[in-house]
Amino acid sequence: MAEPLSKIERRILDYIIDYLRKNTFQPSIREIGDRFGIRSTRTVSGYLQALHDKGFIERRESRSRGVRILGLSVTLSGTGAVRVEAVAGVEAAGPEPAGAGAAAITPPASDRPEGQISAPSIAPPADGGEGDIEDKRWMALALEEAKVAFSLGEVPVGAVVVRNGELIASGHNLTQTDNDPSAHAEMVAIRRAAERIGHWRLLDCALYVTLEPCAMCAGAIVLSRIPRLIFGATDPKAGMCGSLENLAHDVRLNHRVELKTGVMAEESAALLRAFFRERRVLSKKKPDAWSPQQPG
């Protein structure tokens, strides 16, 4: 009989199983850490080793051209037995980051005030065809990423990158967790996608994000040559894909992006409103706590 799992080990195992069922590759150690708010890749490796030692996963490692190749397989016994495997996942080798254990979660200082979040004024194509169904499918995954950000105390924005009908990367806001002002959901997903395919040009890719990208993210989308952008709620205060300006369609730039807006916009906006509502309540209980009106 396998040893019992701790709560975090069970959550990590469930996440790995769900991820491998949806993808042909495994989640990286850093992706697992980001999902559960764990800063140290060494700590994540420890949990994976524990799952291996308890017989829930098999883990293989090799090195090729300076990167560590990780292979994971999961076997569940009993009724409805399933074996899920990924052997091609790549986690870049390098020094372990400072610190260990779970990341400290602090209220975020956001430049996206709740009062400025809205559904888009430009309606999406309403053909009800397969394209709309597929876009909602991927946007639903971006919303799941946004919910993870919410649980970490981050502004709930999520993004996924899809290539030829396959999910290749996902991300959510990590600005507070990583103390990184550039760690918006889109930037996190774009970096992971480029690492995954081994090239900075994300050709044949589509980016799904729950909130209209800001100037930084819109610029990264253009520079990475992403051909298609789909977002949910508009951001009249900071959005640069149709609200303040439209970098995605600027004829002076050497790349323009196909836009589709309003996909699951109400769900995206509702999640953001709930987040800021919760923060306002917190700020009233603790006057020194962060509030949406406090400068970033």
PDB file of C-alpha atoms in Angstrom:
ATOM      1  CA  MET A   1       0.000   0.000   0.000  1.00  0.00           C
ATOM      2  CA  ALA A   2       1.335   3.422  -0.968  1.00  0.00           C
ATOM      3  CA  GLU A   3       2.185   5.876   1.778  1.00  0.00           C
ATOM      4  CA  PRO A   4      -0.470   8.541   2.388  1.00  0.00           C
ATOM      5  CA  LEU A   5       0.052  11.885   0.697  1.00  0.00           C
ATOM      6  CA  SER A   6       0.169  15.228   2.418  1.00  0.00           C
ATOM      7  CA  LYS A   7      -2.347  17.844   1.319  1.00  0.00           C
ATOM      8  CA  ILE A   8       0.142  19.701  -0.889  1.00  0.00           C
ATOM      9  CA  GLU A   9       1.447  16.450  -2.399  1.00  0.00           C
ATOM     10  CA  ARG A  10      -2.108  15.448  -3.318  1.00  0.00           C
ATOM     11  CA  ARG A  11      -2.769  18.855  -4.889  1.00  0.00           C
ATOM     12  CA  ILE A  12       0.451  18.690  -6.914  1.00  0.00           C
ATOM     13  CA  LEU A  13      -0.332  15.148  -8.060  1.00  0.00           C
ATOM     14  CA  ASP A  14      -3.860  16.134  -9.108  1.00  0.00           C
ATOM     15  CA  TYR A  15      -2.450  19.114 -11.010  1.00  0.00           C
ATOM     16  CA  ILE A  16       0.119  16.957 -12.831  1.00  0.00           C
ATOM     17  CA  ILE A  17      -2.491  14.373 -13.793  1.00  0.00           C
ATOM     18  CA  ASP A  18      -4.882  17.033 -15.089  1.00  0.00           C
ATOM     19  CA  TYR A  19      -2.079  18.789 -16.980  1.00  0.00           C
ATOM     20  CA  LEU A  20      -0.798  15.614 -18.661  1.00  0.00           C
ATOM     21  CA  ARG A  21      -4.307  14.634 -19.714  1.00  0.00           C
ATOM     22  CA  LYS A  22      -4.683  17.953 -21.538  1.00  0.00           C
ATOM     23  CA  ASN A  23      -1.196  18.270 -23.026  1.00  0.00           C
ATOM     24  CA  THR A  24       1.434  16.210 -24.812  1.00  0.00           C
ATOM     25  CA  PHE A  25       4.141  17.631 -22.555  1.00  0.00           C
ATOM     26  CA  GLN A  26       4.613  17.932 -18.822  1.00  0.00           C
ATOM     27  CA  PRO A  27       4.478  21.037 -16.637  1.00  0.00           C
ATOM     28  CA  SER A  28       7.889  22.431 -15.781  1.00  0.00           C
ATOM     29  CA  ILE A  29       9.088  22.610 -12.189  1.00  0.00           C
ATOM     30  CA  ARG A  30       8.705  26.384 -12.294  1.00  0.00           C
ATOM     31  CA  GLU A  31       5.136  26.124 -13.581  1.00  0.00           C
ATOM     32  CA  ILE A  32       4.263  23.799 -10.695  1.00  0.00           C
ATOM     33  CA  GLY A  33       5.869  26.249  -8.277  1.00  0.00           C
ATOM     34  CA  ASP A  34       3.953  29.182  -9.737  1.00  0.00           C
ATOM     35  CA  ARG A  35       0.688  27.249  -9.525  1.00  0.00           C
ATOM     36  CA  PHE A  36       1.075  26.697  -5.787  1.00  0.00           C
ATOM     37  CA  GLY A  37       2.977  29.844  -4.811  1.00  0.00           C
ATOM     38  CA  ILE A  38       6.277  28.065  -4.151  1.00  0.00           C
ATOM     39  CA  ARG A  39       9.301  30.204  -4.992  1.00  0.00           C
ATOM     40  CA  SER A  40      12.039  27.573  -4.767  1.00  0.00           C
ATOM     41  CA  THR A  41      12.423  25.012  -7.562  1.00  0.00           C
ATOM     42  CA  ARG A  42      14.341  22.913  -5.057  1.00  0.00           C
ATOM     43  CA  THR A  43      11.229  22.702  -2.866  1.00  0.00           C
ATOM     44  CA  VAL A  44       9.086  21.632  -5.828  1.00  0.00           C
ATOM     45  CA  SER A  45      11.678  18.997  -6.713  1.00  0.00           C
ATOM     46  CA  GLY A  46      11.402  17.724  -3.150  1.00  0.00           C
ATOM     47  CA  TYR A  47       7.643  17.247  -3.497  1.00  0.00           C
ATOM     48  CA  LEU A  48       8.113  15.451  -6.819  1.00  0.00           C
ATOM     49  CA  GLN A  49      10.735  13.217  -5.235  1.00  0.00           C
ATOM     50  CA  ALA A  50       8.309  12.416  -2.398  1.00  0.00           C
ATOM     51  CA  LEU A  51       5.631  11.460  -4.936  1.00  0.00           C
ATOM     52  CA  HIS A  52       8.214   9.287  -6.674  1.00  0.00           C
ATOM     53  CA  ASP A  53       9.312   7.626  -3.422  1.00  0.00           C
ATOM     54  CA  LYS A  54       5.679   6.900  -2.513  1.00  0.00           C
ATOM     55  CA  GLY A  55       5.100   5.213  -5.857  1.00  0.00           C
ATOM     56  CA  PHE A  56       2.753   7.754  -7.450  1.00  0.00           C
ATOM     57  CA  ILE A  57       5.026   8.987 -10.214  1.00  0.00           C
ATOM     58  CA  GLU A  58       8.121   7.853 -12.038  1.00  0.00           C
ATOM     59  CA  ARG A  59      10.733  10.507 -12.551  1.00  0.00           C
ATOM     60  CA  ARG A  60      13.668  10.353 -14.921  1.00  0.00           C
ATOM     61  CA  GLU A  61      16.321  12.964 -15.564  1.00  0.00           C
ATOM     62  CA  SER A  62      19.011  13.433 -18.191  1.00  0.00           C
ATOM     63  CA  ARG A  63      20.989  16.361 -19.510  1.00  0.00           C
ATOM     64  CA  SER A  64      21.278  17.600 -23.072  1.00  0.00           C
ATOM     65  CA  ARG A  65      22.940  20.816 -24.244  1.00  0.00           C
ATOM     66  CA  GLY A  66      22.825  22.443 -20.847  1.00  0.00           C
ATOM     67  CA  VAL A  67      19.191  21.759 -20.011  1.00  0.00           C
ATOM     68  CA  ARG A  68      17.699  19.220 -17.662  1.00  0.00           C
ATOM     69  CA  ILE A  69      15.238  16.888 -19.359  1.00  0.00           C
ATOM     70  CA  LEU A  70      12.522  15.670 -16.999  1.00  0.00           C
ATOM     71  CA  GLY A  71      10.264  12.730 -17.681  1.00  0.00           C
ATOM     72  CA  LEU A  72       7.157  12.149 -15.576  1.00  0.00           C
ATOM     73  CA  SER A  73       4.650   9.354 -15.728  1.00  0.00           C
ATOM     74  CA  VAL A  74       1.675   8.840 -13.457  1.00  0.00           C
ATOM     75  CA  THR A  75      -0.002   5.494 -12.872  1.00  0.00           C
ATOM     76  CA  LEU A  76      -3.224   5.193 -10.881  1.00  0.00           C
ATOM     77  CA  SER A  77      -4.530   1.777  -9.950  1.00  0.00           C
ATOM     78  CA  GLY A  78      -8.051   0.622  -9.210  1.00  0.00           C
ATOM     79  CA  THR A  79     -11.280   1.168 -11.094  1.00  0.00           C
ATOM     80  CA  GLY A  80     -10.761   3.292 -14.180  1.00  0.00           C
ATOM     81  CA  ALA A  81      -6.976   2.875 -14.082  1.00  0.00           C
ATOM     82  CA  VAL A  82      -5.157   5.424 -16.159  1.00  0.00           C
ATOM     83  CA  ARG A  83      -1.557   5.935 -17.119  1.00  0.00           C
ATOM     84  CA  VAL A  84      -0.511   9.404 -18.180  1.00  0.00           C
ATOM     85  CA  GLU A  85       2.998  10.095 -19.401  1.00  0.00           C
ATOM     86  CA  ALA A  86       5.145  12.924 -20.648  1.00  0.00           C
ATOM     87  CA  VAL A  87       8.801  12.499 -21.496  1.00  0.00           C
ATOM     88  CA  ALA A  88       9.702  15.605 -23.462  1.00  0.00           C
ATOM     89  CA  GLY A  89       9.318  18.361 -20.880  1.00  0.00           C
ATOM     90  CA  VAL A  90      12.267  20.730 -20.528  1.00  0.00           C
ATOM     91  CA  GLU A  91      13.262  22.716 -17.468  1.00  0.00           C
ATOM     92  CA  ALA A  92      16.156  25.104 -17.991  1.00  0.00           C
ATOM     93  CA  ALA A  93      19.151  24.319 -15.802  1.00  0.00           C
ATOM     94  CA  GLY A  94      20.678  27.048 -13.675  1.00  0.00           C
ATOM     95  CA  PRO A  95      21.301  28.178 -10.100  1.00  0.00           C
ATOM     96  CA  GLU A  96      18.491  27.702  -7.630  1.00  0.00           C
ATOM     97  CA  PRO A  97      16.762  30.953  -6.667  1.00  0.00           C
ATOM     98  CA  ALA A  98      17.309  32.322  -3.206  1.00  0.00           C
ATOM     99  CA  GLY A  99      14.792  31.362  -0.564  1.00  0.00           C
ATOM    100  CA  ALA A 100      12.803  28.217  -0.018  1.00  0.00           C
ATOM    101  CA  GLY A 101       9.321  27.106   0.825  1.00  0.00           C
ATOM    102  CA  ALA A 102       6.018  28.790   0.113  1.00  0.00           C
ATOM    103  CA  ALA A 103       6.056  32.351  -1.105  1.00  0.00           C
ATOM    104  CA  ALA A 104       4.806  35.046   1.220  1.00  0.00           C
ATOM    105  CA  ILE A 105       1.522  36.372  -0.159  1.00  0.00           C
ATOM    106  CA  THR A 106       0.921  40.090   0.197  1.00  0.00           C
ATOM    107  CA  PRO A 107      -1.876  42.271  -1.181  1.00  0.00           C
ATOM    108  CA  PRO A 108      -0.982  43.539  -4.677  1.00  0.00           C
ATOM    109  CA  ALA A 109      -0.516  47.147  -5.649  1.00  0.00           C
ATOM    110  CA  SER A 110      -2.295  47.298  -8.968  1.00  0.00           C
ATOM    111  CA  ASP A 111      -2.483  49.882 -11.719  1.00  0.00           C
ATOM    112  CA  ARG A 112      -5.775  48.360 -12.856  1.00  0.00           C
ATOM    113  CA  PRO A 113      -8.428  49.824 -10.509  1.00  0.00           C
ATOM    114  CA  GLU A 114     -11.643  47.891 -10.112  1.00  0.00           C
ATOM    115  CA  GLY A 115     -13.765  50.815 -11.153  1.00  0.00           C
ATOM    116  CA  GLN A 116     -12.195  50.809 -14.610  1.00  0.00           C
ATOM    117  CA  ILE A 117     -12.852  47.166 -15.491  1.00  0.00           C
ATOM    118  CA  SER A 118     -15.637  46.664 -17.976  1.00  0.00           C
ATOM    119  CA  ALA A 119     -16.966  44.417 -20.681  1.00  0.00           C
ATOM    120  CA  PRO A 120     -15.808  45.430 -24.180  1.00  0.00           C
ATOM    121  CA  SER A 121     -17.733  47.936 -26.221  1.00  0.00           C
ATOM    122  CA  ILE A 122     -16.745  46.118 -29.415  1.00  0.00           C
ATOM    123  CA  ALA A 123     -18.798  42.966 -29.708  1.00  0.00           C
ATOM    124  CA  PRO A 124     -17.062  39.764 -30.883  1.00  0.00           C
ATOM    125  CA  PRO A 125     -18.193  38.030 -34.076  1.00  0.00           C
ATOM    126  CA  ALA A 126     -21.393  36.225 -33.117  1.00  0.00           C
ATOM    127  CA  ASP A 127     -21.386  33.440 -35.670  1.00  0.00           C
ATOM    128  CA  GLY A 128     -21.811  30.739 -33.034  1.00  0.00           C
ATOM    129  CA  GLY A 129     -19.571  28.480 -35.106  1.00  0.00           C
ATOM    130  CA  GLU A 130     -16.713  26.186 -34.215  1.00  0.00           C
ATOM    131  CA  GLY A 131     -14.341  29.144 -33.931  1.00  0.00           C
ATOM    132  CA  ASP A 132     -16.352  30.679 -31.112  1.00  0.00           C
ATOM    133  CA  ILE A 133     -16.594  27.363 -29.289  1.00  0.00           C
ATOM    134  CA  GLU A 134     -12.837  26.854 -29.559  1.00  0.00           C
ATOM    135  CA  ASP A 135     -12.106  30.390 -28.374  1.00  0.00           C
ATOM    136  CA  LYS A 136     -14.345  29.925 -25.334  1.00  0.00           C
ATOM    137  CA  ARG A 137     -12.609  26.656 -24.563  1.00  0.00           C
ATOM    138  CA  TRP A 138      -9.191  28.302 -24.397  1.00  0.00           C
ATOM    139  CA  MET A 139     -10.482  31.406 -22.636  1.00  0.00           C
ATOM    140  CA  ALA A 140     -11.953  29.140 -19.954  1.00  0.00           C
ATOM    141  CA  LEU A 141      -8.406  27.891 -19.287  1.00  0.00           C
ATOM    142  CA  ALA A 142      -7.174  31.481 -19.079  1.00  0.00           C
ATOM    143  CA  LEU A 143      -9.910  32.138 -16.516  1.00  0.00           C
ATOM    144  CA  GLU A 144      -8.668  29.188 -14.465  1.00  0.00           C
ATOM    145  CA  GLU A 145      -5.245  30.826 -14.449  1.00  0.00           C
ATOM    146  CA  ALA A 146      -6.856  34.082 -13.306  1.00  0.00           C
ATOM    147  CA  LYS A 147      -8.493  32.234 -10.420  1.00  0.00           C
ATOM    148  CA  VAL A 148      -5.089  30.931  -9.346  1.00  0.00           C
ATOM    149  CA  ALA A 149      -3.818  34.512  -9.314  1.00  0.00           C
ATOM    150  CA  PHE A 150      -6.820  35.471  -7.143  1.00  0.00           C
ATOM    151  CA  SER A 151      -5.941  32.728  -4.657  1.00  0.00           C
ATOM    152  CA  LEU A 152      -2.382  34.092  -4.423  1.00  0.00           C
ATOM    153  CA  GLY A 153      -3.542  37.642  -3.743  1.00  0.00           C
ATOM    154  CA  GLU A 154      -2.579  38.725  -7.258  1.00  0.00           C
ATOM    155  CA  VAL A 155      -4.864  40.735  -9.535  1.00  0.00           C
ATOM    156  CA  PRO A 156      -6.802  37.930 -11.260  1.00  0.00           C
ATOM    157  CA  VAL A 157      -5.669  38.006 -14.869  1.00  0.00           C
ATOM    158  CA  GLY A 158      -4.780  34.807 -16.713  1.00  0.00           C
ATOM    159  CA  ALA A 159      -3.408  33.955 -20.139  1.00  0.00           C
ATOM    160  CA  VAL A 160      -2.716  30.920 -22.320  1.00  0.00           C
ATOM    161  CA  VAL A 161      -0.808  30.496 -25.585  1.00  0.00           C
ATOM    162  CA  VAL A 162      -2.175  28.040 -28.149  1.00  0.00           C
ATOM    163  CA  ARG A 163      -0.301  26.780 -31.197  1.00  0.00           C
ATOM    164  CA  ASN A 164      -2.007  24.803 -33.938  1.00  0.00           C
ATOM    165  CA  GLY A 165      -4.794  23.781 -31.587  1.00  0.00           C
ATOM    166  CA  GLU A 166      -2.472  22.753 -28.740  1.00  0.00           C
ATOM    167  CA  LEU A 167      -1.840  24.500 -25.435  1.00  0.00           C
ATOM    168  CA  ILE A 168       1.866  25.291 -25.166  1.00  0.00           C
ATOM    169  CA  ALA A 169       1.999  27.731 -22.232  1.00  0.00           C
ATOM    170  CA  SER A 170      -0.092  29.375 -19.554  1.00  0.00           C
ATOM    171  CA  GLY A 171       0.419  32.054 -16.952  1.00  0.00           C
ATOM    172  CA  HIS A 172      -1.171  34.402 -14.450  1.00  0.00           C
ATOM    173  CA  ASN A 173      -0.182  37.617 -12.706  1.00  0.00           C
ATOM    174  CA  LEU A 174       2.892  37.168 -10.495  1.00  0.00           C
ATOM    175  CA  THR A 175       3.917  40.772  -9.898  1.00  0.00           C
ATOM    176  CA  GLN A 176       3.587  40.528  -6.115  1.00  0.00           C
ATOM    177  CA  THR A 177       4.769  36.949  -5.798  1.00  0.00           C
ATOM    178  CA  ASP A 178       7.950  37.601  -7.790  1.00  0.00           C
ATOM    179  CA  ASN A 179       8.317  41.313  -6.934  1.00  0.00           C
ATOM    180  CA  ASP A 180       8.481  41.829 -10.688  1.00  0.00           C
ATOM    181  CA  PRO A 181       6.512  44.687 -12.299  1.00  0.00           C
ATOM    182  CA  SER A 182       6.794  42.962 -15.676  1.00  0.00           C
ATOM    183  CA  ALA A 183       5.257  39.672 -14.500  1.00  0.00           C
ATOM    184  CA  HIS A 184       1.814  40.257 -16.000  1.00  0.00           C
ATOM    185  CA  ALA A 185      -0.085  37.175 -17.105  1.00  0.00           C
ATOM    186  CA  GLU A 186       0.635  37.808 -20.793  1.00  0.00           C
ATOM    187  CA  MET A 187       4.367  38.271 -20.206  1.00  0.00           C
ATOM    188  CA  VAL A 188       4.593  35.098 -18.136  1.00  0.00           C
ATOM    189  CA  ALA A 189       2.760  33.076 -20.792  1.00  0.00           C
ATOM    190  CA  ILE A 190       4.795  34.554 -23.664  1.00  0.00           C
ATOM    191  CA  ARG A 191       8.107  33.794 -21.951  1.00  0.00           C
ATOM    192  CA  ARG A 192       7.045  30.223 -21.239  1.00  0.00           C
ATOM    193  CA  ALA A 193       5.814  29.739 -24.808  1.00  0.00           C
ATOM    194  CA  ALA A 194       9.105  30.991 -26.269  1.00  0.00           C
ATOM    195  CA  GLU A 195      11.026  28.679 -23.949  1.00  0.00           C
ATOM    196  CA  ARG A 196       8.769  25.776 -24.881  1.00  0.00           C
ATOM    197  CA  ILE A 197       9.194  26.081 -28.650  1.00  0.00           C
ATOM    198  CA  GLY A 198      12.794  27.292 -28.485  1.00  0.00           C
ATOM    199  CA  HIS A 199      12.288  30.519 -30.431  1.00  0.00           C
ATOM    200  CA  TRP A 200      11.274  34.085 -29.665  1.00  0.00           C
ATOM    201  CA  ARG A 201       8.971  34.317 -32.666  1.00  0.00           C
ATOM    202  CA  LEU A 202       5.635  32.829 -31.666  1.00  0.00           C
ATOM    203  CA  LEU A 203       4.368  32.258 -35.180  1.00  0.00           C
ATOM    204  CA  ASP A 204       1.178  30.221 -35.639  1.00  0.00           C
ATOM    205  CA  CYS A 205       0.245  31.055 -32.035  1.00  0.00           C
ATOM    206  CA  ALA A 206      -2.801  32.648 -30.451  1.00  0.00           C
ATOM    207  CA  LEU A 207      -2.774  34.399 -27.076  1.00  0.00           C
ATOM    208  CA  TYR A 208      -5.893  34.292 -24.916  1.00  0.00           C
ATOM    209  CA  VAL A 209      -6.019  36.695 -21.964  1.00  0.00           C
ATOM    210  CA  THR A 210      -8.868  37.612 -19.646  1.00  0.00           C
ATOM    211  CA  LEU A 211      -8.152  41.375 -19.658  1.00  0.00           C
ATOM    212  CA  GLU A 212      -7.091  43.751 -22.431  1.00  0.00           C
ATOM    213  CA  PRO A 213      -3.272  43.973 -22.496  1.00  0.00           C
ATOM    214  CA  CYS A 214      -1.472  47.082 -21.239  1.00  0.00           C
ATOM    215  CA  ALA A 215       1.226  48.931 -23.220  1.00  0.00           C
ATOM    216  CA  MET A 216       4.004  46.625 -22.020  1.00  0.00           C
ATOM    217  CA  CYS A 217       2.118  43.434 -22.876  1.00  0.00           C
ATOM    218  CA  ALA A 218       0.798  44.752 -26.178  1.00  0.00           C
ATOM    219  CA  GLY A 219       4.357  45.626 -27.142  1.00  0.00           C
ATOM    220  CA  ALA A 220       5.550  42.133 -26.250  1.00  0.00           C
ATOM    221  CA  ILE A 221       2.742  40.619 -28.316  1.00  0.00           C
ATOM    222  CA  VAL A 222       3.823  42.630 -31.364  1.00  0.00           C
ATOM    223  CA  LEU A 223       7.527  41.920 -30.833  1.00  0.00           C
ATOM    224  CA  SER A 224       6.937  38.180 -30.455  1.00  0.00           C
ATOM    225  CA  ARG A 225       5.020  38.181 -33.767  1.00  0.00           C
ATOM    226  CA  ILE A 226       1.926  36.577 -32.267  1.00  0.00           C
ATOM    227  CA  PRO A 227      -0.604  36.660 -35.122  1.00  0.00           C
ATOM    228  CA  ARG A 228      -3.823  36.480 -33.085  1.00  0.00           C
ATOM    229  CA  LEU A 229      -4.953  37.977 -29.767  1.00  0.00           C
ATOM    230  CA  ILE A 230      -8.221  37.168 -28.013  1.00  0.00           C
ATOM    231  CA  PHE A 231      -9.158  38.951 -24.800  1.00  0.00           C
ATOM    232  CA  GLY A 232     -12.159  39.206 -22.502  1.00  0.00           C
ATOM    233  CA  ALA A 233     -12.813  42.420 -20.565  1.00  0.00           C
ATOM    234  CA  THR A 234     -11.531  45.771 -21.796  1.00  0.00           C
ATOM    235  CA  ASP A 235      -9.425  48.050 -19.608  1.00  0.00           C
ATOM    236  CA  PRO A 236     -10.346  51.691 -20.393  1.00  0.00           C
ATOM    237  CA  LYS A 237      -7.708  52.960 -17.948  1.00  0.00           C
ATOM    238  CA  ALA A 238      -4.680  51.028 -19.232  1.00  0.00           C
ATOM    239  CA  GLY A 239      -5.715  48.928 -22.231  1.00  0.00           C
ATOM    240  CA  MET A 240      -3.577  49.390 -25.339  1.00  0.00           C
ATOM    241  CA  CYS A 241      -5.428  47.108 -27.744  1.00  0.00           C
ATOM    242  CA  GLY A 242      -8.349  49.365 -28.506  1.00  0.00           C
ATOM    243  CA  SER A 243      -9.111  51.402 -25.369  1.00  0.00           C
ATOM    244  CA  LEU A 244      -6.431  54.090 -24.969  1.00  0.00           C
ATOM    245  CA  GLU A 245      -4.593  53.258 -28.178  1.00  0.00           C
ATOM    246  CA  ASN A 246      -4.174  50.151 -30.324  1.00  0.00           C
ATOM    247  CA  LEU A 247      -0.588  48.957 -30.595  1.00  0.00           C
ATOM    248  CA  ALA A 248      -1.822  45.706 -32.099  1.00  0.00           C
ATOM    249  CA  HIS A 249      -3.099  47.574 -35.183  1.00  0.00           C
ATOM    250  CA  ASP A 250      -0.572  50.421 -35.412  1.00  0.00           C
ATOM    251  CA  VAL A 251       0.393  50.731 -39.086  1.00  0.00           C
ATOM    252  CA  ARG A 252       3.754  52.259 -38.136  1.00  0.00           C
ATOM    253  CA  LEU A 253       4.911  48.970 -36.633  1.00  0.00           C
ATOM    254  CA  ASN A 254       6.209  46.031 -38.643  1.00  0.00           C
ATOM    255  CA  HIS A 255       3.651  43.553 -37.294  1.00  0.00           C
ATOM    256  CA  ARG A 256      -0.086  43.755 -36.764  1.00  0.00           C
ATOM    257  CA  VAL A 257      -2.208  41.377 -34.735  1.00  0.00           C
ATOM    258  CA  GLU A 258      -5.655  40.002 -35.485  1.00  0.00           C
ATOM    259  CA  LEU A 259      -7.935  40.945 -32.581  1.00  0.00           C
ATOM    260  CA  LYS A 260     -11.022  39.346 -31.132  1.00  0.00           C
ATOM    261  CA  THR A 261     -12.591  40.871 -28.033  1.00  0.00           C
ATOM    262  CA  GLY A 262     -15.359  40.058 -25.610  1.00  0.00           C
ATOM    263  CA  VAL A 263     -14.840  36.300 -25.281  1.00  0.00           C
ATOM    264  CA  MET A 264     -16.154  35.435 -21.785  1.00  0.00           C
ATOM    265  CA  ALA A 265     -15.882  39.147 -20.954  1.00  0.00           C
ATOM    266  CA  GLU A 266     -18.533  39.146 -18.234  1.00  0.00           C
ATOM    267  CA  GLU A 267     -16.899  36.232 -16.410  1.00  0.00           C
ATOM    268  CA  SER A 268     -13.512  37.945 -16.585  1.00  0.00           C
ATOM    269  CA  ALA A 269     -14.870  41.295 -15.382  1.00  0.00           C
ATOM    270  CA  ALA A 270     -16.864  39.643 -12.582  1.00  0.00           C
ATOM    271  CA  LEU A 271     -13.739  37.940 -11.242  1.00  0.00           C
ATOM    272  CA  LEU A 272     -11.867  41.239 -11.205  1.00  0.00           C
ATOM    273  CA  ARG A 273     -14.738  43.044  -9.467  1.00  0.00           C
ATOM    274  CA  ALA A 274     -14.921  40.312  -6.826  1.00  0.00           C
ATOM    275  CA  PHE A 275     -11.208  40.640  -6.183  1.00  0.00           C
ATOM    276  CA  PHE A 276     -11.280  44.400  -5.668  1.00  0.00           C
ATOM    277  CA  ARG A 277     -14.459  44.145  -3.599  1.00  0.00           C
ATOM    278  CA  GLU A 278     -12.641  41.771  -1.273  1.00  0.00           C
ATOM    279  CA  ARG A 279      -9.681  44.122  -1.096  1.00  0.00           C
ATOM    280  CA  ARG A 280     -11.863  47.068  -0.149  1.00  0.00           C
ATOM    281  CA  VAL A 281     -13.354  45.060   2.714  1.00  0.00           C
ATOM    282  CA  LEU A 282      -9.846  44.125   3.844  1.00  0.00           C
ATOM    283  CA  SER A 283      -8.671  47.730   3.736  1.00  0.00           C
ATOM    284  CA  LYS A 284     -11.598  48.810   5.955  1.00  0.00           C
ATOM    285  CA  LYS A 285     -10.768  46.159   8.539  1.00  0.00           C
ATOM    286  CA  LYS A 286      -7.056  46.970   8.395  1.00  0.00           C
ATOM    287  CA  PRO A 287      -6.530  50.649   7.513  1.00  0.00           C
ATOM    288  CA  ASP A 288      -2.845  50.100   6.772  1.00  0.00           C
ATOM    289  CA  ALA A 289      -3.581  47.316   4.307  1.00  0.00           C
ATOM    290  CA  TRP A 290      -3.337  47.788   0.570  1.00  0.00           C
ATOM    291  CA  SER A 291      -6.396  49.176  -1.167  1.00  0.00           C
ATOM    292  CA  PRO A 292      -7.211  49.675  -4.879  1.00  0.00           C
ATOM    293  CA  GLN A 293      -6.757  53.438  -4.491  1.00  0.00           C
ATOM    294  CA  GLN A 294      -3.266  53.181  -3.031  1.00  0.00           C
ATOM    295  CA  PRO A 295      -0.492  53.969  -5.571  1.00  0.00           C
ATOM    296  CA  GLY A 296       1.540  51.001  -6.788  1.00  0.00           C
TER     297      GLY A 296
END
